[in-house]
XYZ file of C-alpha atoms in Angstrom:
619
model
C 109.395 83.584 110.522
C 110.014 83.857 106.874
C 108.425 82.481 103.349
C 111.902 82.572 101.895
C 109.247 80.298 98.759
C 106.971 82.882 98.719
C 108.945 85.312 98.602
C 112.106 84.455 96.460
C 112.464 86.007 93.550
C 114.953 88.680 91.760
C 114.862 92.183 92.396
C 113.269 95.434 90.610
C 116.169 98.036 88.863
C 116.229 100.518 91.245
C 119.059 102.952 91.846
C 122.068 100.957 93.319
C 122.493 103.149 96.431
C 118.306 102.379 97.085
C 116.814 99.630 99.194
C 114.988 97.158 97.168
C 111.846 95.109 98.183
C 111.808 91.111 97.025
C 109.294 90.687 94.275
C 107.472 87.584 93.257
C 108.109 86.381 89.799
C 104.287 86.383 88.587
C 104.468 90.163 89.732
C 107.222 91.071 88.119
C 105.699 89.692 85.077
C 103.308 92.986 85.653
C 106.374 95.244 84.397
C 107.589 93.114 81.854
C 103.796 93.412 80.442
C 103.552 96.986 81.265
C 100.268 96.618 82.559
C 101.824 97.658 86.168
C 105.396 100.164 86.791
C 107.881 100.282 89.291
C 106.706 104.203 89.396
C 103.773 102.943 91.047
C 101.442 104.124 87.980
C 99.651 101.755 85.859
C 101.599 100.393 83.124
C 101.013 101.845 79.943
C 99.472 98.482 78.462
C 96.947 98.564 81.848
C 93.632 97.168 81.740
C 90.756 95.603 83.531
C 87.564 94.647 82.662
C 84.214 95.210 83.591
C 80.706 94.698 83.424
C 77.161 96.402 83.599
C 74.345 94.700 85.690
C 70.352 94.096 85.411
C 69.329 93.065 88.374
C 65.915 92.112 88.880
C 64.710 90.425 92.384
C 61.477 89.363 94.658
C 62.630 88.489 97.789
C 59.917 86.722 99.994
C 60.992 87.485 104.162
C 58.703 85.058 105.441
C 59.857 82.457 103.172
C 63.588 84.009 102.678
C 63.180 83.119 99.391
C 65.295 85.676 96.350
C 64.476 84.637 93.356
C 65.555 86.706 90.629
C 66.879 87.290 86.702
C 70.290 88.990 85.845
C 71.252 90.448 82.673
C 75.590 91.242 82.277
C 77.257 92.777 79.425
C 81.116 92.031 80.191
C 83.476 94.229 78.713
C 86.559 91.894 77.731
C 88.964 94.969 78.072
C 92.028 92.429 78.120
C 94.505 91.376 75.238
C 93.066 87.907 75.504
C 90.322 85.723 74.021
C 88.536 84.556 76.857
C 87.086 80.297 75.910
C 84.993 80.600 79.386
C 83.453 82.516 81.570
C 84.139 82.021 85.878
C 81.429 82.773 88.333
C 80.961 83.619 91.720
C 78.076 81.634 93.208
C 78.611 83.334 97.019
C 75.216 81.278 98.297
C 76.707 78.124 97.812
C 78.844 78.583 101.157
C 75.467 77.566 102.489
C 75.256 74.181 100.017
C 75.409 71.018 100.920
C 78.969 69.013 100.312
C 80.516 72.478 99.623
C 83.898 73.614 101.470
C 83.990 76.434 104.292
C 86.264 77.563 106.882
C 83.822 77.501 109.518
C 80.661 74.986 110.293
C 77.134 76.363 109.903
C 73.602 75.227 111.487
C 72.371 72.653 109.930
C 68.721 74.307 109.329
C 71.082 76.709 106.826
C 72.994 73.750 104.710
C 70.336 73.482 101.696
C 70.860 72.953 97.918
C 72.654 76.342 97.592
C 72.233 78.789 94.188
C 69.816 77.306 91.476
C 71.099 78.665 87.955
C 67.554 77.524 86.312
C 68.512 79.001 83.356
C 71.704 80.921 81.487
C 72.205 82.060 77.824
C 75.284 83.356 76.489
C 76.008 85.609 73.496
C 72.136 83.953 73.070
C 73.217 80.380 73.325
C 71.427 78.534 76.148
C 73.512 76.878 78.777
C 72.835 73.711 79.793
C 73.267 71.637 83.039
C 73.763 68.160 83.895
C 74.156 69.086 87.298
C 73.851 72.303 89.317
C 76.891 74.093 90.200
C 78.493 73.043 93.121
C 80.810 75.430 95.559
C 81.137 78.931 94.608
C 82.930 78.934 91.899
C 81.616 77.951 88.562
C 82.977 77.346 85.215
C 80.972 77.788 81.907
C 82.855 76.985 78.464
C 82.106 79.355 75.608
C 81.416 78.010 71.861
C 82.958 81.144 70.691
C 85.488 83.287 72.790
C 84.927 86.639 73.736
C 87.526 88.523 71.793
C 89.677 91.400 73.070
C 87.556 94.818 72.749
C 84.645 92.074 73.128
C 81.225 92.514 75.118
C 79.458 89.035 76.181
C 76.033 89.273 76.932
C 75.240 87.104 79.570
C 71.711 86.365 81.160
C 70.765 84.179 83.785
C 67.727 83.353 86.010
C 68.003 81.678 89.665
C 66.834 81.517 93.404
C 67.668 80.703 96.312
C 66.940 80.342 100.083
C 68.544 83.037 102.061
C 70.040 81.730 105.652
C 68.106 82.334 108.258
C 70.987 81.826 111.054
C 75.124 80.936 110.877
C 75.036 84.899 109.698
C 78.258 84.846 107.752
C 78.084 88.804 106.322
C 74.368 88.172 105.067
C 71.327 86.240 106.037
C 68.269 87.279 108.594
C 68.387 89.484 111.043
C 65.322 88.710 113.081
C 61.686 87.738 111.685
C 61.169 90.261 109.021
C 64.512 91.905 109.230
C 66.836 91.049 106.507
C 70.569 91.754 105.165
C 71.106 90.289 101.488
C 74.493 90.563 100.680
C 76.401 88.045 97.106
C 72.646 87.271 96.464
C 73.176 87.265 92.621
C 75.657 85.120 90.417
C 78.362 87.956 89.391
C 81.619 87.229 86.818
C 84.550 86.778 88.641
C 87.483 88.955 88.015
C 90.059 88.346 85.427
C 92.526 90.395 85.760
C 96.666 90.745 84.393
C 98.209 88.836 87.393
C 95.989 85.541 87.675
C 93.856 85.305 84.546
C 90.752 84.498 86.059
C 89.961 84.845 89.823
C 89.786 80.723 90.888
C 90.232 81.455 94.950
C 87.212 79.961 96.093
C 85.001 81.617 98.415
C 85.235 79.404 102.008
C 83.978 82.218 104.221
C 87.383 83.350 105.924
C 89.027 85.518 103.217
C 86.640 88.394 101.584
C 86.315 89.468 98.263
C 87.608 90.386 95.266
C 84.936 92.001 92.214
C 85.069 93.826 88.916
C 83.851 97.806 88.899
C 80.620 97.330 87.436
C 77.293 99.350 86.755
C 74.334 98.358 88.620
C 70.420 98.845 87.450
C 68.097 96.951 90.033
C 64.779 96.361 90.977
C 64.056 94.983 94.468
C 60.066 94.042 94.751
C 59.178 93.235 98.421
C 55.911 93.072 100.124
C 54.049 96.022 101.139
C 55.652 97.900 104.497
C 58.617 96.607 104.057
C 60.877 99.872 103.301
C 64.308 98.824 101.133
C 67.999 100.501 101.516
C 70.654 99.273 99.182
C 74.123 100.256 97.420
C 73.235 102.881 94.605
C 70.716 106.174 94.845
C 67.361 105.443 95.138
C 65.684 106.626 92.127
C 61.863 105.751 92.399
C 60.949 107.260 96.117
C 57.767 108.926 95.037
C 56.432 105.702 93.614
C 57.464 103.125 96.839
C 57.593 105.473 99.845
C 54.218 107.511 101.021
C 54.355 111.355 99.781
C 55.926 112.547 103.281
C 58.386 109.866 103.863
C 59.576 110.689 100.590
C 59.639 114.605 101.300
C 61.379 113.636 104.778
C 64.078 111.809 102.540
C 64.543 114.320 99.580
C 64.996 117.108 102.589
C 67.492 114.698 103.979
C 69.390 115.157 101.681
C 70.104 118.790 101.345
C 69.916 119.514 105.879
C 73.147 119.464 108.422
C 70.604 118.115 110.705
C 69.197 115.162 111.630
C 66.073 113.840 110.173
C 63.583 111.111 111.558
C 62.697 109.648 108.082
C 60.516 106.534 110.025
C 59.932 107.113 113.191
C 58.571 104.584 116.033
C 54.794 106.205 115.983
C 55.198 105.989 111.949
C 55.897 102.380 112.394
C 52.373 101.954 114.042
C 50.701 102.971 111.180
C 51.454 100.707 108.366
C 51.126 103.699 105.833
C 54.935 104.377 105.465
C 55.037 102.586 101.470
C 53.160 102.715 98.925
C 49.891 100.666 99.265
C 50.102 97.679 96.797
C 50.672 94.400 97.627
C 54.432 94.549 96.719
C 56.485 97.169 95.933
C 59.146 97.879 93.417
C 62.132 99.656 94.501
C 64.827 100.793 91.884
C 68.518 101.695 92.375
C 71.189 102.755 90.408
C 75.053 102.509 91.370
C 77.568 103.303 88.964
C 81.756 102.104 88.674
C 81.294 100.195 92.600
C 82.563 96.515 93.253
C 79.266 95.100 94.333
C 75.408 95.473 95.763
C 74.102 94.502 98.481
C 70.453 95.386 100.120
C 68.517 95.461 103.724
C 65.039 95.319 103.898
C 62.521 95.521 107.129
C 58.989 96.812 108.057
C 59.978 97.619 111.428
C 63.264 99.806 111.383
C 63.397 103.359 112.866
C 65.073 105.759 109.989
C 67.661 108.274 111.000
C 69.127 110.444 108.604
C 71.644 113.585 108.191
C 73.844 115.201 105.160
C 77.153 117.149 104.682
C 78.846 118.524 102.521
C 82.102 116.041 102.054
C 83.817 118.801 98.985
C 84.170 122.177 99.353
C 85.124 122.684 95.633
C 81.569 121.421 94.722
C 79.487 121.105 97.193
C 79.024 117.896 96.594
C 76.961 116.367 99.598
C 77.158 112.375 101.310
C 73.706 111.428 102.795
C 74.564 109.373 105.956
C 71.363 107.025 107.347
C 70.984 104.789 110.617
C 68.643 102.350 110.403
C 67.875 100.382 113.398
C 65.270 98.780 115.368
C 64.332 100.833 118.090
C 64.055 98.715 120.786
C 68.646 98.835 120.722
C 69.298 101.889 122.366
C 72.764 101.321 121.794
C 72.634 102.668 118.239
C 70.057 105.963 118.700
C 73.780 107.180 118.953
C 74.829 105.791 115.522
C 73.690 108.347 113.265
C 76.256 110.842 115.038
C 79.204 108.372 114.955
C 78.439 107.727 111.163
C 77.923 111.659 110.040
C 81.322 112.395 112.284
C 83.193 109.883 110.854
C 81.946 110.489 107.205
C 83.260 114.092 107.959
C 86.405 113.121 109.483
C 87.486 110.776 106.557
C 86.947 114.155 104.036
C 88.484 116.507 106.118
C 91.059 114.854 108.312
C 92.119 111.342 106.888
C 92.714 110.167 104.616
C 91.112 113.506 103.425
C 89.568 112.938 100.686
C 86.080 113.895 100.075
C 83.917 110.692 100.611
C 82.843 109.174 97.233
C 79.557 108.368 97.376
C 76.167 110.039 97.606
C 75.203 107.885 100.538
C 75.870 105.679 103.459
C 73.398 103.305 105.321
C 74.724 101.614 109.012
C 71.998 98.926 109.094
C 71.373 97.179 112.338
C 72.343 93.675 111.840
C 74.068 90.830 112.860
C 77.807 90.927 111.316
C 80.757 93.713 111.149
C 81.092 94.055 107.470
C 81.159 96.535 105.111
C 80.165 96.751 101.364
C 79.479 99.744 98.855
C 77.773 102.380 100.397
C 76.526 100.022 103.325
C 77.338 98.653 106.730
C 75.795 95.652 108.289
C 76.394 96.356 112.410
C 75.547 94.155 115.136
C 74.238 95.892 118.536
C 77.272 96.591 120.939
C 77.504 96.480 124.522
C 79.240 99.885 124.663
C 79.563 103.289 123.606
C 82.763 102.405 122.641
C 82.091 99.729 120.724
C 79.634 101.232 118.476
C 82.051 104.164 117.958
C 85.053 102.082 116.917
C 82.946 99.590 114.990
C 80.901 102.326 113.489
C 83.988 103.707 112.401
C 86.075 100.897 111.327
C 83.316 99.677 108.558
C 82.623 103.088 106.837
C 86.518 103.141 106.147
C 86.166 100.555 104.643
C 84.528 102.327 101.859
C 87.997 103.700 100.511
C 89.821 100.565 100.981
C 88.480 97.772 99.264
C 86.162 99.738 97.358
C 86.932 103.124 95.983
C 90.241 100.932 95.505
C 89.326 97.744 94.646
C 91.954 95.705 96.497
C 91.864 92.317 96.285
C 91.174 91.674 99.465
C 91.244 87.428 98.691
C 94.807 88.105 98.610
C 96.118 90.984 100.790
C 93.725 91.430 103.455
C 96.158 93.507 105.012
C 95.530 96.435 101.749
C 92.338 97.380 103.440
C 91.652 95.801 106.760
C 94.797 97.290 108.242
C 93.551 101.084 106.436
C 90.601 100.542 108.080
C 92.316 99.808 111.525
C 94.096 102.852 111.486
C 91.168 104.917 110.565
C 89.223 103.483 113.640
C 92.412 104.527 115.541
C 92.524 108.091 114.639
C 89.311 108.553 113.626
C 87.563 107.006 116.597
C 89.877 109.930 118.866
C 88.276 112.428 116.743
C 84.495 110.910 117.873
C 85.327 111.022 121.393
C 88.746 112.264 122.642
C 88.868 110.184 125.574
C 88.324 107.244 123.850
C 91.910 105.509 123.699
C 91.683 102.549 120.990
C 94.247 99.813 121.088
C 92.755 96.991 118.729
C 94.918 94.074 118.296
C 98.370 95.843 119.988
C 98.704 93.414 122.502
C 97.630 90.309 120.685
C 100.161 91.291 118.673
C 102.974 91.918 121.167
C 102.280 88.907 122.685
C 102.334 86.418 119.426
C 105.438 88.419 117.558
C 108.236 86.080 116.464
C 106.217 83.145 117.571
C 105.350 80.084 115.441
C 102.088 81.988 114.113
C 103.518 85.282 113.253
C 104.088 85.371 109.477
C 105.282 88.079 107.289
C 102.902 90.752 106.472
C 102.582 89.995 102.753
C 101.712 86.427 103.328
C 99.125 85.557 101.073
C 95.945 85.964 102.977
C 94.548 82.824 101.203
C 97.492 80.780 103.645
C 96.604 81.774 106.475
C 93.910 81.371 109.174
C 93.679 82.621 113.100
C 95.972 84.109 115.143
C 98.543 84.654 111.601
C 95.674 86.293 109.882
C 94.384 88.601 112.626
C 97.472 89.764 113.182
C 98.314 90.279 109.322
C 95.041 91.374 108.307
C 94.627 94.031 111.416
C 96.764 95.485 113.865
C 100.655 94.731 111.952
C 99.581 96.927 108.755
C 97.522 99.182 110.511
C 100.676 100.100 112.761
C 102.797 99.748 109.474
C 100.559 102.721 108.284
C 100.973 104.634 111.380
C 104.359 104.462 111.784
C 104.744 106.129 108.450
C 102.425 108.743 109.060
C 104.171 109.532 111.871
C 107.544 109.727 110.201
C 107.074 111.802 107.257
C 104.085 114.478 109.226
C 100.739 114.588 108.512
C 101.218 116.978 105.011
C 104.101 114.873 103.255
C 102.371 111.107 104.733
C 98.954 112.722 103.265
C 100.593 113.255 99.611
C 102.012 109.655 99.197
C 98.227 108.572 100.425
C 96.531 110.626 97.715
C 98.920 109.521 95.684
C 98.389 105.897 95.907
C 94.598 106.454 95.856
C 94.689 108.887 92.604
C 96.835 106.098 90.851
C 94.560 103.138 91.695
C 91.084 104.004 92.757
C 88.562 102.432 90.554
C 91.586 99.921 89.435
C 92.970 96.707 91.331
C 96.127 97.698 92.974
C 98.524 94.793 94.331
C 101.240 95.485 96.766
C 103.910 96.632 95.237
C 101.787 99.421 93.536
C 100.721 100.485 97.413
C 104.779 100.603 98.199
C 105.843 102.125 94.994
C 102.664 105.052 95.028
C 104.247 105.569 98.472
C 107.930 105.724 97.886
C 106.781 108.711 94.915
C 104.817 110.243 97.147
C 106.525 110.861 99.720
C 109.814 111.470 97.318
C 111.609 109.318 99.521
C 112.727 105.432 99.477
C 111.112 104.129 102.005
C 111.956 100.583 101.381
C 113.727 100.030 104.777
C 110.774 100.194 106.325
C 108.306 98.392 104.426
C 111.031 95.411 104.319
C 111.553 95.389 108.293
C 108.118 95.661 108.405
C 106.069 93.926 105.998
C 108.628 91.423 104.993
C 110.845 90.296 107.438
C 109.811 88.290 110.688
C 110.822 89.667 114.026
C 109.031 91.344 117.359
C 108.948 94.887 118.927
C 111.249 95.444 122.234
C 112.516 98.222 123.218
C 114.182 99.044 126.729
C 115.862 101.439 128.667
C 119.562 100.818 128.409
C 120.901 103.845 130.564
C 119.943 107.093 132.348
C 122.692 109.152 132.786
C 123.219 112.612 134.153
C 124.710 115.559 132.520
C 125.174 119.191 132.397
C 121.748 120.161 130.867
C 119.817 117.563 132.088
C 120.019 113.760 131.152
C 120.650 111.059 128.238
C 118.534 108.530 127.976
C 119.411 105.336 126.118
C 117.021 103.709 124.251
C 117.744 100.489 122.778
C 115.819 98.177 120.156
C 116.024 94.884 121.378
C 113.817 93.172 118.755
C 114.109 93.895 114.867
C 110.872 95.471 114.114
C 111.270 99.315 113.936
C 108.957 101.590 116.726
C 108.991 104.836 117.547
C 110.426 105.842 120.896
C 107.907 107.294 123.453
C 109.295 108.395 126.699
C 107.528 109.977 129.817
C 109.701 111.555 132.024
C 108.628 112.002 136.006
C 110.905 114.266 138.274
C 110.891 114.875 141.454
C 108.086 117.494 141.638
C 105.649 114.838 140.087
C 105.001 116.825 137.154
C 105.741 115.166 134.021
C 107.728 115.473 129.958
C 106.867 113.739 127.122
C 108.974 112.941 124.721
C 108.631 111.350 121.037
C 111.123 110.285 118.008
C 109.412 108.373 114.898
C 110.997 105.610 113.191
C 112.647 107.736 111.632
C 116.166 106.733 114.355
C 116.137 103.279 113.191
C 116.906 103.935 109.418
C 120.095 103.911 109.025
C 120.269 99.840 111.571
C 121.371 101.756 114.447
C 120.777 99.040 117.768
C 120.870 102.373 120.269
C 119.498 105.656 119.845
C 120.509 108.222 122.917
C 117.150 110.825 123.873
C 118.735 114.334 125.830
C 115.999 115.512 128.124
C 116.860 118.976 128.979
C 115.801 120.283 132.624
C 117.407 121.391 135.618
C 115.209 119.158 137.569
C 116.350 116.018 139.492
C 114.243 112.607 137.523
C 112.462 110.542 139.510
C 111.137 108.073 136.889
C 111.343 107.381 133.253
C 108.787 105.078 131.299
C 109.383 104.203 128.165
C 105.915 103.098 125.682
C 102.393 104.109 124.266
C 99.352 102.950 123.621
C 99.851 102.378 120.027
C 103.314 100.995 120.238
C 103.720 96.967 121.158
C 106.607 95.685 123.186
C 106.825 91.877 123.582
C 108.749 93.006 126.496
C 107.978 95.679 128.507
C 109.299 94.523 131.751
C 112.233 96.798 131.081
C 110.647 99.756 129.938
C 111.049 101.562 133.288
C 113.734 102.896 135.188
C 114.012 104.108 138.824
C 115.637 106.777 140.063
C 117.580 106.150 143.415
């Protein structure tokens, strides 16, 4: 069905002979700013703003307590004077009284995020009561002018979860993931002034590019990955796990950084009581670190751009005793490589990237937080999935609050073609026939849908499979060169920037040099369901005609697989491309001399709500 609310509005000034996408009043404000263009570019008055962390934290594993200070300077790079200041508070899904989508144990509901103290612009904050719920609100004495920096400075703690793992939390005794652990600014950005979507657990996230400087002091053995380079090996890590690590870097091969017989000797840091570990990450969205003393350490390199040689350092850390992921560090280098080379192709962005045996399937900057999986399959097409990830939200920073679909459905196609590349006979379908099944039902909403209303079955289906065969279906269409220039077009106009839809569409539409409107409108707008069937097989005097006709609304290519007499077999294909112009029929010669026996209409990767006629007979 429809949001003819959500989506009513006037339309953009495009040629009179072009189709025209709906656009939401507060987004056409965008253009009317000219912070945003209908070319798809940033608007000449564009702008974001951003901040540069201090991060400085002891986290206790046998007590899973962080504790910690932070120091911001926020860069007010807007045309406003800002009278407050919104935070994100991410712990507090584990306070008491606070709203989530989802219950937790009730060993993890505690008093949340304790701000114990906060200056700004060296005025001290004070509290009559601790913050409650994730987002929090501090009032400024003096706004923070356009052109402005605030310096901001708080100190806190707070119990990390030790089960209901919901992205972060422990792992196992001494095995930790510690993911939001640090109040952050939200984002204020040119369509909603300050980011005020509370975080319930369902819908993800949506952070400023920052600059991160942190210190992570944990007790002695216990070995530290995080988002950012390491910069202090040769002070936390003994002299040849730190050789292993540096030669890492710079091999095609794989190196055992921590090995199960190093594990037995309790030598692998640096002997003090507690250990510092220092990182630095520059222009990413967020930081997030893992921590263990009893994690094997697999490691490999490549070079991800030719022009510079620029290399990605790809690491599996795991404990040993899951065989299911001594596999992982292959999946991870392959798909690394696959994502430079073949698609999106474009070389990966960052210097590393750490799969870290865990409990969740979630992806930040340069990390990945991985349950064990049953299957080789699994751990290919999950290993996959979450390193996409690291184009879209990150090197793009979507707002994935809003448009889950921007990211989650570019990482679903990735897995899809990506996850061939791993292991050719590997033939992923995730969330096809869900999809086929629920299309035009009650809980099938329009793509663009805010991801903020929705929950289950709607937002699967919007987040995952519907945009990720949107994406497809496109690809298809224009050919891998032409579909690869509208991608790298998108991503050179928005990466490191906060694109919203109609900057994805209108990138596209450039791109590619063609108005591709029809589409996106049929497919990301409009309700309807897949069907095709097979209207008529008729013979001729080359061969036969095949009628294909589209049943349901939603545009899908035509697959056919012809079976004659002989048993052996034709394939043939037609993108999207037949439905342009609203044609209901579309009529598929298939040249042979040879008497048909069968013809089956469908692919894996194309849904049908229903297939019973997708097959006809021949008497």
């Amino acid at each position: 069905m429809k949001l003819p609310a959500l989506l009513a509005a006037t339309l953009l000034s495009l040629p009179a002979s072009a189709q025209q996408l709906p656009v939401p009043r507060n987004l056409q404000a965008t253009y009317a700013k000219g912070t945003r263009a209908e070319s798809g570019l940033p608007g000449p008055n564009y702008w974001q703003n951003s901040a540069d962390y201090k991060l400085k934290v002891n986290f206790d594993p046998t007590t899973r307590r962080v504790s910690g200070t932070v120091e911001i300077a926020y860069h007010n790079q807007s045309p406003d004077s800002l009278q407050q200041i919104w935070f994100k508070l991410y712990p507090n899904l584990y306070q008491k009284g606070a709203a989530r989508a989802s219950s937790m144990s009730p060993e993890d509901i505690g008093e949340g995020m304790k701000l114990e103290q906060m200056t700004i612009n060296g005025e001290k904050s004070t509290f009559k009561a601790q913050p409650q719920g994730t987002d929090f609100r501090a009032s400024l004495r003096r706004a923070i002018a356009p052109k402005q920096t605030a310096q901001v400075s708080i100190s806190y703690s707070y119990i990390l979860n030790k089960g209901s793992h919901m992205r972060t939390g422990e792992v196992e005794p001494n095995a930790d993931f510690v993911a939001y652990f640090f109040p952050r600014i939200a984002v204020y950005d040119d369509i909603d002034g300050w980011n005020r979507n509370p975080y319930l657990g369902s819908q993800e996230f949506y952070n400023d590019f920052a600059n991160f400087s942190v210190d992570i002091t944990v007790p002695r053995n216990f070995v530290v990955w995080a988002t950012g380079d390491l910069t202090n090996a040769e002070k936390v890590l003994a002299k040849k796990y730190a050789q292993r690590l540096q030669d890492a870097e710079k091999k095609d091969g794989i190196t055992s950084i921590i090995t199960e017989a190093d594990l037995k000797t309790k030598e692998i840091t640096a002997p003090g009581a507690q250990n510092t570990w220092h990182f630095e990450a520059k222009n990413v969205t967020d930081f997030v670190f893992a921590t263990t003393d009893h994690y094997v350490w697999q490691s490999s390199s490549l070079v991800v751009d030719p022009a510079t040689k620029r290399r990605t350092r790809v690491d599996a850390v795991y404990n040993p005793k899951h065989k299911d992921y001594e596999e992982v560090i292959h999946f991870a280098r392959k798909t690394v490589e696959a994502m430079s080379y073949t698609f999106p192709k474009w070389p990966f962005p960052y210097s590393h990237e750490t799969i870290f045996d865990g409990l969740d399937q979630m992806e930040y900057p340069m990390m990945v937080n991985d349950n064990p999986t049953e299957t080789r399959e699994d751990a290919i097409t999950l290993t996959d999935h979450e390193i996409f990830h690291t184009m879209f939200p990150f090197y793009m920073g979507i707002n994935e609050t809003k448009y889950g679909w921007m990211d989650e459905g570019w990482a679903t196609i990735g897995e899809w073609i990506i996850s061939g590349i791993i292991d050719p006979k590997l033939n992923d379908d995730y969330g096809v026939a869900p999809y086929a099944a629920a299309a035009a039902t009650e809980v099938d909403l329009p793509i663009v849908t805010l991801s903020t209303q929705q929950t289950g079955t709607a937002f699967f289906l919007n987040s995952y499979p519907k945009p990720g065969l949107g994406y497809l279906y496109v690809k298809d269409m224009l050919g891998d060169e032409l579909f690869t220039k509208a991608l790298h077009t998108y991503i050179r106009n928005w990466n490191g920037k906060h694109p919203m839809p109609y900057d994805f569409f209108n990138s596209m539409n450039a791109g590619a040099g063609r108005n591709l409107n029809w589409f996106w409108q049929r497919w990301f707008f409009d309700g309807g369901y897949p069907d095709l069937a097979i209207q008529t097989v008729t013979k001729t005097g080359t061969g036969y005609d095949v009628v294909v006709e589209s049943k349901g609304t939603k545009p899908v290519p035509v697959d056919l697989t012809i079976t004659f007499q002989d048993n052996s077999t034709q394939k043939i294909h037609r993108t999207i491309a037949v439905w342009e112009q609203g044609a209901r029929t579309v009529t598929v010669p298939v040249a042979s001399t040879k008497a048909v026996k069968q013809v089956k209409l469908g692919a894996t990767l194309v849904p049908d709500s229903y297939p019973k006629d997708n097959v006809w007979e021949g008497k």
